[in-house]
Amino acid sequence: VSKNAGKNRYSIFNEEMNVRQLRRMGLENDLRQSMDTNQLFIVYQPKWDSQHDRLVGMEALLRWRHPELGLVSPGEFIPIAEETGLIIPITYWMIGEVCEQNLNWQHELKVFVPVSVNMSARMFENPLFAGRVERIVRQSGLSAEYLELEITESIAMNSMEGTVEQLKHIQSLGMRVSLDDFGTGYSSLGRLDEMPVDIIKMDQIFVRKSDQSSKQAIVSTIIAIASNLELELVAEGVETAEQEAFLQSRGCYLMQGYYYGKPMTVEQMNEWLKEKVLHMPLAE
Ligand code: C2E
Ligand code: MG
Ligand code: MG
Ligand code: MG
């Protein structure tokens, strides 16, 4: 009996694997068509200076509206885009779109803030990456200081041939580089000072668990590291006034999270900007 039960469990497991593999294969196929059929779009989430109550930036996040499945989460489709290499043309497309959209905000609403785009490790396989970004930005007419690139600790640390040079090239154009999800990767703190980054984004796990004293100690340490290395620090995933108050009490004021604004379509962001940013007295 136990032998049969084991066999059954095994075959059920196998069927689950098949369902998952089939969905994955389907998504992979569909993702290839998604760019040409306007299924991909970009949402923007505000970065907020909670000390001066003002907008300091936005992060561009990719969305995929699948014709049958509806919205597919980035957690599911980004890894597929990375494995297939589709993330490469998608990212270049995004950089161009973000530059154009940011220029629109500058011209139409007089909103001048940098917008960041997430980079996959795959981008750095191409030694011409930085030059290509430079060309896209220059052709758009956007001043480079209004574009930021977000990289992960593994990109920064795995020191793939040329990655550091490419990031320095990006910085030399006036773009800033931020280190995303900080504290969750396998980064070596001992080399953080050598990395071409300007901004640290503290991962949301520390914010979410900031009622735990052990996590509070880590938050304070990250804040001290950022301050000592003169890096800007942004806390990710801030959802409540309590979390904001805690972060402020430890000296972190730049925030990103649902508490300030969710990722929004361009139309939603336009409304949000008119309500939250343009009707406020100008800072200083
Ligand atoms: P990320 O770059 O760390 O982006 C932040 C994620 O946290 C976003 O999830 C955002 O919607 C979510 N978030 C922001 N504030 C809050 C909050 O207060 N509470 C909670 N629970 N979540 C919050 P999203 O858009 O689902 O993206 C997930 C990840 O997928 C991103 O993490 C990034 O690693 C990847 N991703 C998204 N768009 C792109 C892209 O265009 N290119 C690449 N390479 N990766 C992307
Ligand atoms: Mg990011
Ligand atoms: Mg992040
Ligand atoms: Mg993340």
GROMACS .gro file of C-alpha atoms and ligand atoms in nm:
model
  333
    1VAL     CA    1   0.000   0.000   0.000
    2SER     CA    2   0.268   0.243   0.101
    3LYS     CA    3   0.451   0.165  -0.220
    4ASN     CA    4   0.142   0.252  -0.427
    5ALA     CA    5   0.077   0.569  -0.230
    6GLY     CA    6   0.429   0.676  -0.303
    7LYS     CA    7   0.384   0.604  -0.669
    8ASN     CA    8   0.060   0.805  -0.678
    9ARG     CA    9   0.215   1.100  -0.508
   10TYR     CA   10   0.496   1.085  -0.758
   11SER     CA   11   0.261   1.089  -1.055
   12ILE     CA   12   0.053   1.375  -0.910
   13PHE     CA   13   0.374   1.568  -0.862
   14ASN     CA   14   0.460   1.491  -1.222
   15GLU     CA   15   0.128   1.620  -1.347
   16GLU     CA   16   0.175   1.942  -1.154
   17MET     CA   17   0.514   1.978  -1.311
   18ASN     CA   18   0.360   1.934  -1.651
   19VAL     CA   19   0.094   2.197  -1.590
   20ARG     CA   20   0.363   2.437  -1.479
   21GLN     CA   21   0.593   2.355  -1.768
   22LEU     CA   22   0.309   2.392  -2.018
   23ARG     CA   23   0.214   2.732  -1.881
   24ARG     CA   24   0.575   2.837  -1.895
   25MET     CA   25   0.617   2.722  -2.253
   26GLY     CA   26   0.298   2.902  -2.349
   27LEU     CA   27   0.409   3.221  -2.178
   28GLU     CA   28   0.746   3.200  -2.347
   29ASN     CA   29   0.580   3.178  -2.687
   30ASP     CA   30   0.332   3.454  -2.613
   31LEU     CA   31   0.600   3.682  -2.471
   32ARG     CA   32   0.770   3.675  -2.812
   33GLN     CA   33   0.461   3.834  -2.966
   34SER     CA   34   0.389   4.069  -2.676
   35MET     CA   35   0.611   4.354  -2.785
   36ASP     CA   36   0.471   4.378  -3.137
   37THR     CA   37   0.112   4.358  -3.019
   38ASN     CA   38   0.126   4.631  -2.756
   39GLN     CA   39   0.069   4.398  -2.463
   40LEU     CA   40   0.363   4.540  -2.271
   41PHE     CA   41   0.328   4.868  -2.092
   42ILE     CA   42   0.505   5.064  -1.824
   43VAL     CA   43   0.378   5.177  -1.485
   44TYR     CA   44   0.549   5.439  -1.270
   45GLN     CA   45   0.584   5.447  -0.892
   46PRO     CA   46   0.677   5.767  -0.707
   47LYS     CA   47   0.986   5.804  -0.489
   48TRP     CA   48   0.905   6.044  -0.212
   49ASP     CA   49   1.111   6.268   0.015
   50SER     CA   50   0.916   6.232   0.339
   51GLN     CA   51   1.114   6.506   0.509
   52HIS     CA   52   1.021   6.780   0.263
   53ASP     CA   53   0.706   6.615   0.130
   54ARG     CA   54   0.807   6.620  -0.230
   55LEU     CA   55   0.847   6.394  -0.527
   56VAL     CA   56   1.211   6.303  -0.591
   57GLY     CA   57   1.185   6.039  -0.861
   58MET     CA   58   0.991   5.751  -1.009
   59GLU     CA   59   1.062   5.388  -1.087
   60ALA     CA   60   0.945   5.243  -1.418
   61LEU     CA   61   0.805   4.890  -1.383
   62LEU     CA   62   0.711   4.659  -1.666
   63ARG     CA   63   0.361   4.515  -1.702
   64TRP     CA   64   0.228   4.249  -1.939
   65ARG     CA   65  -0.139   4.228  -2.020
   66HIS     CA   66  -0.182   3.885  -2.177
   67PRO     CA   67  -0.481   3.861  -2.413
   68GLU     CA   68  -0.626   3.554  -2.237
   69LEU     CA   69  -0.460   3.545  -1.897
   70GLY     CA   70  -0.485   3.914  -1.813
   71LEU     CA   71  -0.202   4.069  -1.612
   72VAL     CA   72   0.087   3.829  -1.563
   73SER     CA   73   0.306   3.919  -1.266
   74PRO     CA   74   0.663   4.037  -1.328
   75GLY     CA   75   0.774   3.768  -1.084
   76GLU     CA   76   0.655   3.514  -1.340
   77PHE     CA   77   0.738   3.671  -1.676
   78ILE     CA   78   1.063   3.859  -1.604
   79PRO     CA   79   1.258   3.536  -1.540
   80ILE     CA   80   1.123   3.397  -1.869
   81ALA     CA   81   1.220   3.718  -2.048
   82GLU     CA   82   1.565   3.688  -1.895
   83GLU     CA   83   1.621   3.323  -1.985
   84THR     CA   84   1.507   3.374  -2.344
   85GLY     CA   85   1.700   3.697  -2.386
   86LEU     CA   86   1.377   3.882  -2.472
   87ILE     CA   87   1.451   4.113  -2.179
   88ILE     CA   88   1.725   4.275  -2.388
   89PRO     CA   89   1.510   4.433  -2.664
   90ILE     CA   90   1.235   4.494  -2.407
   91THR     CA   91   1.474   4.691  -2.185
   92TYR     CA   92   1.607   4.906  -2.470
   93TRP     CA   93   1.247   4.975  -2.573
   94MET     CA   94   1.165   5.069  -2.213
   95ILE     CA   95   1.457   5.311  -2.185
   96GLY     CA   96   1.337   5.492  -2.498
   97GLU     CA   97   0.978   5.502  -2.374
   98VAL     CA   98   1.081   5.626  -2.030
   99CYS     CA   99   1.293   5.905  -2.181
  100GLU     CA  100   1.004   6.014  -2.401
  101GLN     CA  101   0.751   6.001  -2.117
  102ASN     CA  102   0.978   6.190  -1.882
  103LEU     CA  103   1.020   6.465  -2.144
  104ASN     CA  104   0.641   6.483  -2.166
  105TRP     CA  105   0.616   6.536  -1.791
  106GLN     CA  106   0.883   6.805  -1.810
  107HIS     CA  107   0.712   6.988  -2.096
  108GLU     CA  108   0.348   6.942  -2.004
  109LEU     CA  109   0.348   6.944  -1.625
  110LYS     CA  110   0.684   7.103  -1.542
  111VAL     CA  111   0.772   6.800  -1.335
  112PHE     CA  112   1.149   6.737  -1.337
  113VAL     CA  113   1.250   6.414  -1.162
  114PRO     CA  114   1.472   6.121  -1.258
  115VAL     CA  115   1.302   5.797  -1.362
  116SER     CA  116   1.476   5.466  -1.299
  117VAL     CA  117   1.469   5.152  -1.511
  118ASN     CA  118   1.555   4.803  -1.380
  119MET     CA  119   1.847   4.627  -1.550
  120SER     CA  120   1.884   4.252  -1.585
  121ALA     CA  121   2.226   4.092  -1.575
  122ARG     CA  122   2.175   4.000  -1.941
  123MET     CA  123   2.218   4.364  -2.044
  124PHE     CA  124   2.581   4.362  -1.935
  125GLU     CA  125   2.673   4.069  -2.159
  126ASN     CA  126   2.694   4.317  -2.443
  127PRO     CA  127   3.008   4.532  -2.426
  128LEU     CA  128   2.823   4.798  -2.626
  129PHE     CA  129   2.544   4.827  -2.366
  130ALA     CA  130   2.645   5.161  -2.215
  131GLY     CA  131   2.705   5.314  -2.556
  132ARG     CA  132   2.365   5.199  -2.671
  133VAL     CA  133   2.196   5.354  -2.366
  134GLU     CA  134   2.388   5.673  -2.433
  135ARG     CA  135   2.260   5.682  -2.791
  136ILE     CA  136   1.897   5.618  -2.692
  137VAL     CA  137   1.905   5.894  -2.433
  138ARG     CA  138   2.077   6.139  -2.664
  139GLN     CA  139   1.832   6.070  -2.946
  140SER     CA  140   1.539   6.127  -2.711
  141GLY     CA  141   1.664   6.470  -2.612
  142LEU     CA  142   1.629   6.399  -2.240
  143SER     CA  143   1.908   6.527  -2.019
  144ALA     CA  144   2.088   6.215  -1.888
  145GLU     CA  145   2.053   6.320  -1.524
  146TYR     CA  146   1.681   6.235  -1.554
  147LEU     CA  147   1.745   5.868  -1.619
  148GLU     CA  148   1.865   5.621  -1.356
  149LEU     CA  149   1.953   5.255  -1.385
  150GLU     CA  150   1.872   5.004  -1.110
  151ILE     CA  151   2.101   4.705  -1.081
  152THR     CA  152   2.103   4.418  -0.833
  153GLU     CA  153   2.379   4.318  -0.598
  154SER     CA  154   2.460   4.014  -0.809
  155ILE     CA  155   2.519   4.231  -1.116
  156ALA     CA  156   2.738   4.464  -0.914
  157MET     CA  157   2.932   4.184  -0.746
  158ASN     CA  158   2.970   3.908  -1.000
  159SER     CA  159   3.214   4.139  -1.176
  160MET     CA  160   3.137   4.007  -1.520
  161GLU     CA  161   3.410   4.131  -1.749
  162GLY     CA  162   3.350   4.496  -1.816
  163THR     CA  163   3.043   4.553  -1.598
  164VAL     CA  164   3.217   4.805  -1.375
  165GLU     CA  165   3.347   4.994  -1.677
  166GLN     CA  166   3.003   5.001  -1.835
  167LEU     CA  167   2.852   5.140  -1.515
  168LYS     CA  168   3.123   5.404  -1.494
  169HIS     CA  169   3.049   5.498  -1.853
  170ILE     CA  170   2.680   5.535  -1.758
  171GLN     CA  171   2.774   5.752  -1.459
  172SER     CA  172   3.005   5.968  -1.668
  173LEU     CA  173   2.703   6.065  -1.878
  174GLY     CA  174   2.530   6.203  -1.568
  175MET     CA  175   2.300   5.908  -1.504
  176ARG     CA  176   2.289   5.765  -1.157
  177VAL     CA  177   2.303   5.396  -1.069
  178SER     CA  178   2.113   5.244  -0.780
  179LEU     CA  179   2.161   4.915  -0.605
  180ASP     CA  180   1.819   4.750  -0.582
  181ASP     CA  181   1.692   4.510  -0.313
  182PHE     CA  182   1.993   4.589  -0.098
  183GLY     CA  183   2.054   4.346   0.187
  184THR     CA  184   1.903   4.040   0.021
  185GLY     CA  185   2.173   3.948  -0.230
  186TYR     CA  186   2.507   3.793  -0.160
  187SER     CA  187   2.694   4.116  -0.180
  188SER     CA  188   3.023   4.161  -0.010
  189LEU     CA  189   3.000   4.466   0.211
  190GLY     CA  190   3.377   4.490   0.194
  191ARG     CA  191   3.354   4.588  -0.172
  192LEU     CA  192   3.054   4.817  -0.165
  193ASP     CA  193   3.283   5.119  -0.159
  194GLU     CA  194   3.443   5.011  -0.489
  195MET     CA  195   3.116   4.973  -0.673
  196PRO     CA  196   2.997   5.234  -0.918
  197VAL     CA  197   2.667   5.306  -0.745
  198ASP     CA  198   2.513   5.629  -0.618
  199ILE     CA  199   2.201   5.505  -0.444
  200ILE     CA  200   2.110   5.211  -0.224
  201LYS     CA  201   1.753   5.082  -0.221
  202MET     CA  202   1.694   4.899   0.104
  203ASP     CA  203   1.487   4.590   0.035
  204GLN     CA  204   1.126   4.588   0.147
  205ILE     CA  205   1.183   4.289   0.372
  206PHE     CA  206   1.352   4.517   0.628
  207VAL     CA  207   1.068   4.765   0.614
  208ARG     CA  208   0.799   4.497   0.636
  209LYS     CA  209   0.961   4.341   0.942
  210SER     CA  210   1.070   4.664   1.102
  211ASP     CA  211   0.868   4.582   1.413
  212GLN     CA  212   1.127   4.314   1.491
  213SER     CA  213   1.420   4.446   1.691
  214SER     CA  214   1.667   4.228   1.502
  215LYS     CA  215   1.551   4.379   1.172
  216GLN     CA  216   1.564   4.726   1.329
  217ALA     CA  217   1.931   4.668   1.400
  218ILE     CA  218   1.990   4.580   1.036
  219VAL     CA  219   1.799   4.886   0.917
  220SER     CA  220   2.015   5.108   1.137
  221THR     CA  221   2.328   4.940   1.003
  222ILE     CA  222   2.221   4.991   0.640
  223ILE     CA  223   2.146   5.356   0.713
  224ALA     CA  224   2.491   5.398   0.870
  225ILE     CA  225   2.662   5.229   0.576
  226ALA     CA  226   2.483   5.449   0.323
  227SER     CA  227   2.564   5.758   0.522
  228ASN     CA  228   2.932   5.670   0.569
  229LEU     CA  229   2.978   5.588   0.202
  230GLU     CA  230   2.782   5.902   0.108
  231LEU     CA  231   2.527   5.704  -0.087
  232GLU     CA  232   2.167   5.811  -0.114
  233LEU     CA  233   1.930   5.569   0.059
  234VAL     CA  234   1.575   5.483  -0.044
  235ALA     CA  235   1.353   5.251   0.162
  236GLU     CA  236   1.134   5.024  -0.052
  237GLY     CA  237   0.789   4.890   0.028
  238VAL     CA  238   0.677   5.148   0.284
  239GLU     CA  239   0.306   5.083   0.345
  240THR     CA  240   0.220   5.243   0.679
  241ALA     CA  241   0.268   5.559   0.883
  242GLU     CA  242   0.434   5.344   1.152
  243GLN     CA  243   0.695   5.221   0.906
  244GLU     CA  244   0.758   5.577   0.789
  245ALA     CA  245   0.796   5.700   1.147
  246PHE     CA  246   1.038   5.421   1.233
  247LEU     CA  247   1.255   5.484   0.926
  248GLN     CA  248   1.259   5.858   0.992
  249SER     CA  249   1.356   5.801   1.354
  250ARG     CA  250   1.663   5.613   1.228
  251GLY     CA  251   1.750   5.879   0.971
  252CYS     CA  252   1.602   5.745   0.647
  253TYR     CA  253   1.374   5.989   0.465
  254LEU     CA  254   1.356   5.882   0.102
  255MET     CA  255   1.075   5.635   0.051
  256GLN     CA  256   0.902   5.427  -0.210
  257GLY     CA  257   0.589   5.231  -0.130
  258TYR     CA  258   0.213   5.201  -0.145
  259TYR     CA  259   0.188   5.452   0.142
  260TYR     CA  260   0.300   5.726  -0.099
  261GLY     CA  261   0.179   5.586  -0.429
  262LYS     CA  262   0.133   5.255  -0.607
  263PRO     CA  263   0.279   5.188  -0.950
  264MET     CA  264   0.053   5.383  -1.191
  265THR     CA  265  -0.019   5.399  -1.561
  266VAL     CA  266   0.073   5.724  -1.734
  267GLU     CA  267  -0.289   5.841  -1.715
  268GLN     CA  268  -0.312   5.762  -1.343
  269MET     CA  269   0.025   5.926  -1.280
  270ASN     CA  270  -0.087   6.241  -1.458
  271GLU     CA  271  -0.385   6.265  -1.223
  272TRP     CA  272  -0.170   6.185  -0.922
  273LEU     CA  273   0.084   6.450  -1.017
  274LYS     CA  274  -0.186   6.711  -1.062
  275GLU     CA  275  -0.334   6.628  -0.724
  276LYS     CA  276  -0.030   6.552  -0.510
  277VAL     CA  277   0.253   6.745  -0.662
  278LEU     CA  278   0.134   7.040  -0.864
  279HIS     CA  279  -0.113   7.170  -0.609
  280MET     CA  280   0.146   7.178  -0.336
  281PRO     CA  281   0.348   7.485  -0.244
  282LEU     CA  282   0.686   7.466  -0.411
  283ALA     CA  283   0.959   7.340  -0.182
  284GLU     CA  284   1.205   7.611  -0.074
  285C2E     P1  285   1.185   4.592  -0.776
  285C2E     O1  286   1.267   4.654  -0.883
  285C2E     O2  287   1.245   4.582  -0.641
  285C2E     O3  288   1.051   4.677  -0.773
  285C2E     C1  289   0.977   4.703  -0.657
  285C2E     C2  290   0.860   4.609  -0.648
  285C2E     O4  291   0.795   4.632  -0.522
  285C2E     C3  292   0.753   4.634  -0.754
  285C2E     O5  293   0.692   4.508  -0.780
  285C2E     C4  294   0.654   4.724  -0.681
  285C2E     O6  295   0.524   4.719  -0.734
  285C2E     C5  296   0.660   4.663  -0.543
  285C2E     N1  297   0.620   4.757  -0.438
  285C2E     C6  298   0.641   4.890  -0.432
  285C2E     N2  299   0.592   4.941  -0.319
  285C2E     C7  300   0.538   4.839  -0.249
  285C2E     C8  301   0.471   4.830  -0.122
  285C2E     O7  302   0.451   4.927  -0.050
  285C2E     N3  303   0.431   4.706  -0.083
  285C2E     C9  304   0.453   4.596  -0.160
  285C2E     N4  305   0.410   4.479  -0.113
  285C2E     N5  306   0.515   4.602  -0.280
  285C2E    C10  307   0.557   4.722  -0.324
  285C2E     P2  308   0.665   4.457  -0.929
  285C2E     O8  309   0.629   4.573  -1.019
  285C2E     O9  310   0.574   4.342  -0.919
  285C2E    O10  311   0.807   4.408  -0.976
  285C2E    C11  312   0.872   4.304  -0.911
  285C2E    C12  313   1.013   4.292  -0.958
  285C2E    O11  314   1.015   4.255  -1.097
  285C2E    C13  315   1.091   4.422  -0.950
  285C2E    O12  316   1.139   4.443  -0.819
  285C2E    C14  317   1.202   4.394  -1.049
  285C2E    O13  318   1.301   4.313  -0.990
  285C2E    C15  319   1.128   4.313  -1.155
  285C2E     N6  320   1.090   4.406  -1.262
  285C2E    C16  321   0.979   4.482  -1.276
  285C2E     N7  322   0.984   4.555  -1.389
  285C2E    C17  323   1.102   4.525  -1.448
  285C2E    C18  324   1.169   4.567  -1.569
  285C2E    O14  325   1.121   4.653  -1.644
  285C2E     N8  326   1.290   4.511  -1.596
  285C2E    C19  327   1.349   4.419  -1.514
  285C2E     N9  328   1.468   4.370  -1.548
  285C2E    N10  329   1.290   4.378  -1.399
  285C2E    C20  330   1.169   4.431  -1.367
  286MG      MG  331   1.376   4.821  -0.886
  287MG      MG  332   1.365   4.659  -0.520
  288MG      MG  333   1.256   4.326  -0.599
   0.00000   0.00000   0.00000
